[in-house]
Amino acid sequence: MSEISQRIEQGILRITLNRPEKKNALNQQMYLQLTTALQQAAADDKILVVLLQGSTDCFSAGNDLQDFLGSGELNSQHPTVQFLYQLAQFEKPIIAAVAGLAIGIGTTALLHCDLVYAADNARFQMPFTPLGLCPEAGSSVLLPNLVGYQRAAQYLLLGEPFCAADALQMGLVNQVISTGELEQLAWQKALKLASLPASAVQSSKALLKRSSKTLTLDTIAAELVQFQALLHGVECQQRIAAFFKR
């Protein structure tokens, strides 16, 4: 069974993370599949909306650290890097349905989505500094712009977790609903978007992101430089070694 499943229906590309034994942690093959899916969606006029989801108890536990550590330099050929830039520049609307754990990239990817719906069991965290790392995916600019500096510092510097209600209050998610109702709500919102004039929706998204797009791309690049340096530092190596021993 594929770790990324895809289905196109009524103009909606539904992408489902499907690696339950690893809590949907993303490996390099999954990043490649996600990037390819977004590239194909961008080129296909019949696809109007992307719906990204995990399972009812886990959206994504973040990077598969063991896989990531052996994946080489974070350059333009790296699958993770390719995904980050593709996500940041994707012109069609993306809806995320988040249940259970949303860790690391499982949270920061949501900052690029246009609508985010969360189950009441959703739990978010960006534990970069506890691992000796720094923010990624443009989160060091997108999060403070969304929630304010102090709250962004709470979650990016301290790496503290937060619940669905907190995510709703700060504006990271649009609505919180029961786990059993989440998939249907996200699907209905995707159908509504898909029923609207595509050119108007995409133009509106472009205008909404016009002032921040260049800054976001520049920030992703700056974060990658720092992330690469920290990844090979003694503190990070010690923290990750301790993580694997737990």
Tab-separated table of C-alpha atoms in Angstrom:
chain	number	residue	atom	x	y	z
A	1	MET	CA	0.000	0.000	0.000
A	2	SER	CA	1.307	3.437	-0.954
A	3	GLU	CA	2.324	5.773	1.858
A	4	ILE	CA	0.673	8.616	-0.088
A	5	SER	CA	-2.718	7.905	-1.609
A	6	GLN	CA	-4.338	10.173	-4.192
A	7	ARG	CA	-7.840	10.412	-5.591
A	8	ILE	CA	-9.379	12.963	-7.945
A	9	GLU	CA	-13.101	13.551	-7.671
A	10	GLN	CA	-15.283	16.525	-8.659
A	11	GLY	CA	-12.265	18.721	-9.326
A	12	ILE	CA	-10.645	17.919	-5.969
A	13	LEU	CA	-7.342	16.114	-5.511
A	14	ARG	CA	-7.502	14.348	-2.169
A	15	ILE	CA	-4.018	13.522	-0.848
A	16	THR	CA	-3.923	11.216	2.166
A	17	LEU	CA	-0.843	10.497	4.257
A	18	ASN	CA	-0.945	6.760	4.862
A	19	ARG	CA	1.962	5.540	6.934
A	20	PRO	CA	0.232	4.582	10.193
A	21	GLU	CA	3.080	2.467	11.589
A	22	LYS	CA	5.248	5.633	11.656
A	23	LYS	CA	2.437	8.055	12.582
A	24	ASN	CA	2.587	9.475	9.051
A	25	ALA	CA	6.169	10.685	9.545
A	26	LEU	CA	7.404	11.919	6.178
A	27	ASN	CA	10.327	10.172	4.508
A	28	GLN	CA	12.062	11.329	1.350
A	29	GLN	CA	9.962	9.128	-0.928
A	30	MET	CA	6.800	10.668	0.521
A	31	TYR	CA	8.183	14.173	-0.030
A	32	LEU	CA	8.875	13.281	-3.663
A	33	GLN	CA	5.337	11.964	-4.087
A	34	LEU	CA	3.840	15.071	-2.492
A	35	THR	CA	5.889	17.366	-4.714
A	36	THR	CA	4.931	15.419	-7.832
A	37	ALA	CA	1.268	15.469	-6.811
A	38	LEU	CA	1.314	19.250	-6.398
A	39	GLN	CA	3.166	19.737	-9.691
A	40	GLN	CA	0.628	17.612	-11.527
A	41	ALA	CA	-2.254	19.390	-9.820
A	42	ALA	CA	-0.812	22.754	-10.833
A	43	ALA	CA	-0.640	21.656	-14.478
A	44	ASP	CA	-4.061	19.989	-14.633
A	45	ASP	CA	-6.897	22.432	-15.296
A	46	LYS	CA	-9.399	19.821	-14.110
A	47	ILE	CA	-7.970	19.939	-10.590
A	48	LEU	CA	-9.326	22.987	-8.795
A	49	VAL	CA	-8.622	22.264	-5.125
A	50	VAL	CA	-6.214	20.099	-3.135
A	51	LEU	CA	-7.385	18.466	0.094
A	52	LEU	CA	-4.574	17.219	2.339
A	53	GLN	CA	-5.349	14.852	5.204
A	54	GLY	CA	-3.933	12.140	7.428
A	55	SER	CA	-5.792	9.605	9.560
A	56	THR	CA	-8.323	10.173	12.347
A	57	ASP	CA	-5.614	9.934	14.998
A	58	CYS	CA	-2.575	11.398	13.241
A	59	PHE	CA	-2.036	14.053	10.592
A	60	SER	CA	1.764	13.772	10.626
A	61	ALA	CA	4.426	13.214	13.267
A	62	GLY	CA	6.791	15.362	11.167
A	63	ASN	CA	10.013	14.276	9.525
A	64	ASP	CA	11.131	10.674	9.728
A	65	LEU	CA	14.361	11.661	11.476
A	66	GLN	CA	16.287	8.490	10.698
A	67	ASP	CA	15.459	8.781	7.014
A	68	PHE	CA	16.095	12.525	7.010
A	69	LEU	CA	19.561	12.237	8.584
A	70	GLY	CA	20.694	10.028	5.726
A	71	SER	CA	19.183	12.126	2.965
A	72	GLY	CA	22.143	14.366	2.181
A	73	GLU	CA	22.655	18.117	1.885
A	74	LEU	CA	19.631	20.405	1.954
A	75	ASN	CA	20.096	21.721	-1.577
A	76	SER	CA	17.704	22.270	-4.476
A	77	GLN	CA	17.719	18.546	-5.312
A	78	HIS	CA	16.710	17.458	-1.823
A	79	PRO	CA	13.136	16.066	-1.754
A	80	THR	CA	12.213	18.001	1.385
A	81	VAL	CA	13.482	21.275	-0.075
A	82	GLN	CA	11.639	20.687	-3.339
A	83	PHE	CA	8.406	20.092	-1.436
A	84	LEU	CA	8.785	23.252	0.650
A	85	TYR	CA	9.200	25.473	-2.397
A	86	GLN	CA	6.429	23.738	-4.327
A	87	LEU	CA	4.042	24.148	-1.389
A	88	ALA	CA	4.959	27.810	-0.881
A	89	GLN	CA	4.369	28.640	-4.550
A	90	PHE	CA	1.302	26.510	-5.240
A	91	GLU	CA	-1.323	28.706	-6.888
A	92	LYS	CA	-4.498	26.681	-6.335
A	93	PRO	CA	-6.264	26.486	-2.967
A	94	ILE	CA	-5.149	23.876	-0.456
A	95	ILE	CA	-7.392	22.686	2.359
A	96	ALA	CA	-5.977	20.674	5.260
A	97	ALA	CA	-7.978	18.362	7.511
A	98	VAL	CA	-5.985	17.783	10.699
A	99	ALA	CA	-6.706	15.156	13.329
A	100	GLY	CA	-4.407	13.861	16.052
A	101	LEU	CA	-0.710	14.674	16.003
A	102	ALA	CA	0.600	17.495	13.818
A	103	ILE	CA	4.299	17.776	14.670
A	104	GLY	CA	7.060	19.772	12.980
A	105	ILE	CA	6.298	19.960	9.265
A	106	GLY	CA	2.860	18.627	10.222
A	107	THR	CA	2.224	22.069	11.717
A	108	THR	CA	4.429	24.352	9.607
A	109	ALA	CA	2.940	23.059	6.324
A	110	LEU	CA	-0.447	24.327	7.539
A	111	LEU	CA	0.865	27.895	7.377
A	112	HIS	CA	0.856	27.537	3.576
A	113	CYS	CA	-2.667	26.117	3.379
A	114	ASP	CA	-5.599	28.368	2.594
A	115	LEU	CA	-8.143	26.710	4.854
A	116	VAL	CA	-7.386	24.442	7.806
A	117	TYR	CA	-9.975	22.392	9.683
A	118	ALA	CA	-9.031	20.523	12.846
A	119	ALA	CA	-10.556	17.731	14.869
A	120	ASP	CA	-10.903	18.321	18.587
A	121	ASN	CA	-8.191	15.701	19.175
A	122	ALA	CA	-5.586	17.645	17.151
A	123	ARG	CA	-2.310	18.365	18.918
A	124	PHE	CA	0.267	20.706	17.392
A	125	GLN	CA	3.968	21.197	18.124
A	126	MET	CA	7.085	22.595	16.437
A	127	PRO	CA	9.882	21.046	18.540
A	128	PHE	CA	12.816	22.379	16.569
A	129	THR	CA	14.886	23.973	19.334
A	130	PRO	CA	14.504	20.951	21.659
A	131	LEU	CA	16.198	18.963	18.880
A	132	GLY	CA	18.922	21.586	18.461
A	133	LEU	CA	17.402	22.878	15.228
A	134	CYS	CA	15.680	26.027	13.963
A	135	PRO	CA	12.303	26.699	12.312
A	136	GLU	CA	11.662	25.588	8.738
A	137	ALA	CA	9.119	25.930	5.927
A	138	GLY	CA	9.071	29.703	6.308
A	139	SER	CA	7.508	29.391	9.759
A	140	SER	CA	9.881	31.941	11.302
A	141	VAL	CA	8.087	34.661	9.335
A	142	LEU	CA	4.670	33.131	8.670
A	143	LEU	CA	3.883	32.243	12.284
A	144	PRO	CA	4.687	35.633	13.871
A	145	ASN	CA	2.794	37.349	11.059
A	146	LEU	CA	-0.202	35.189	11.908
A	147	VAL	CA	-0.169	35.059	15.710
A	148	GLY	CA	2.192	37.847	16.834
A	149	TYR	CA	5.801	37.667	17.930
A	150	GLN	CA	5.374	36.614	21.575
A	151	ARG	CA	3.088	33.701	20.838
A	152	ALA	CA	5.258	32.618	17.908
A	153	ALA	CA	8.281	32.701	20.218
A	154	GLN	CA	6.411	30.528	22.709
A	155	TYR	CA	5.901	27.826	20.123
A	156	LEU	CA	9.097	28.198	18.070
A	157	LEU	CA	11.638	28.992	20.802
A	158	LEU	CA	10.214	26.858	23.606
A	159	GLY	CA	8.696	24.263	21.299
A	160	GLU	CA	5.602	24.029	23.485
A	161	PRO	CA	2.656	21.951	22.251
A	162	PHE	CA	-0.831	23.402	21.842
A	163	CYS	CA	-4.310	22.032	21.308
A	164	ALA	CA	-6.983	22.543	18.666
A	165	ALA	CA	-8.744	25.212	20.718
A	166	ASP	CA	-5.502	27.211	20.967
A	167	ALA	CA	-4.923	26.812	17.233
A	168	LEU	CA	-8.413	28.142	16.545
A	169	GLN	CA	-7.982	31.085	18.894
A	170	MET	CA	-4.709	32.152	17.271
A	171	GLY	CA	-6.048	31.764	13.725
A	172	LEU	CA	-4.011	28.766	12.613
A	173	VAL	CA	-7.193	26.784	11.956
A	174	ASN	CA	-10.564	27.953	10.668
A	175	GLN	CA	-12.806	25.615	12.627
A	176	VAL	CA	-12.617	22.816	15.186
A	177	ILE	CA	-15.053	19.931	14.897
A	178	SER	CA	-15.390	16.371	16.185
A	179	THR	CA	-13.085	13.749	14.709
A	180	GLY	CA	-15.984	11.906	13.123
A	181	GLU	CA	-17.205	15.019	11.324
A	182	LEU	CA	-13.848	16.394	10.169
A	183	GLU	CA	-13.485	14.622	6.837
A	184	GLN	CA	-17.005	15.520	5.734
A	185	LEU	CA	-16.587	19.189	6.717
A	186	ALA	CA	-13.290	19.501	4.829
A	187	TRP	CA	-14.801	17.771	1.802
A	188	GLN	CA	-17.810	20.101	1.773
A	189	LYS	CA	-15.529	23.148	1.933
A	190	ALA	CA	-13.437	21.713	-0.908
A	191	LEU	CA	-16.581	21.176	-2.995
A	192	LYS	CA	-17.670	24.743	-2.326
A	193	LEU	CA	-14.306	26.110	-3.460
A	194	ALA	CA	-14.319	23.873	-6.514
A	195	SER	CA	-17.769	25.191	-7.496
A	196	LEU	CA	-16.526	28.787	-7.653
A	197	PRO	CA	-14.930	30.352	-10.770
A	198	ALA	CA	-11.388	28.964	-10.764
A	199	SER	CA	-9.790	32.108	-12.181
A	200	ALA	CA	-11.399	34.237	-9.483
A	201	VAL	CA	-10.306	31.883	-6.698
A	202	GLN	CA	-6.720	31.651	-7.926
A	203	SER	CA	-6.460	35.394	-8.558
A	204	SER	CA	-7.769	36.068	-5.067
A	205	LYS	CA	-5.242	33.690	-3.531
A	206	ALA	CA	-2.438	35.348	-5.497
A	207	LEU	CA	-3.531	38.766	-4.229
A	208	LEU	CA	-3.797	37.541	-0.640
A	209	LYS	CA	-0.239	36.227	-0.788
A	210	ARG	CA	1.227	38.962	-2.998
A	211	SER	CA	2.886	40.973	-0.230
A	212	SER	CA	4.362	37.950	1.562
A	213	LYS	CA	5.390	35.545	-1.216
A	214	THR	CA	8.907	36.834	-1.841
A	215	LEU	CA	9.594	37.198	1.875
A	216	THR	CA	8.383	33.647	2.495
A	217	LEU	CA	10.638	32.187	-0.196
A	218	ASP	CA	13.624	34.184	1.064
A	219	THR	CA	12.903	33.014	4.610
A	220	ILE	CA	12.740	29.364	3.562
A	221	ALA	CA	16.179	29.775	1.971
A	222	ALA	CA	17.628	31.470	5.066
A	223	GLU	CA	16.144	28.848	7.374
A	224	LEU	CA	17.653	26.049	5.301
A	225	VAL	CA	21.147	27.519	5.668
A	226	GLN	CA	20.807	27.658	9.457
A	227	PHE	CA	19.049	24.295	9.644
A	228	GLN	CA	21.857	22.606	7.674
A	229	ALA	CA	24.527	24.091	9.944
A	230	LEU	CA	22.686	23.179	13.139
A	231	LEU	CA	21.896	19.668	11.914
A	232	HIS	CA	25.600	18.790	11.917
A	233	GLY	CA	26.346	20.542	15.210
A	234	VAL	CA	27.259	18.685	18.388
A	235	GLU	CA	24.152	19.796	20.296
A	236	CYS	CA	21.778	18.639	17.606
A	237	GLN	CA	23.554	15.302	17.236
A	238	GLN	CA	23.341	14.739	20.979
A	239	ARG	CA	19.657	15.681	21.126
A	240	ILE	CA	18.740	13.432	18.220
A	241	ALA	CA	20.744	10.539	19.667
A	242	ALA	CA	18.832	10.964	22.935
A	243	PHE	CA	15.555	11.052	20.976
A	244	PHE	CA	16.280	7.651	19.407
A	245	LYS	CA	17.139	6.171	22.810
A	246	ARG	CA	13.761	7.050	24.294
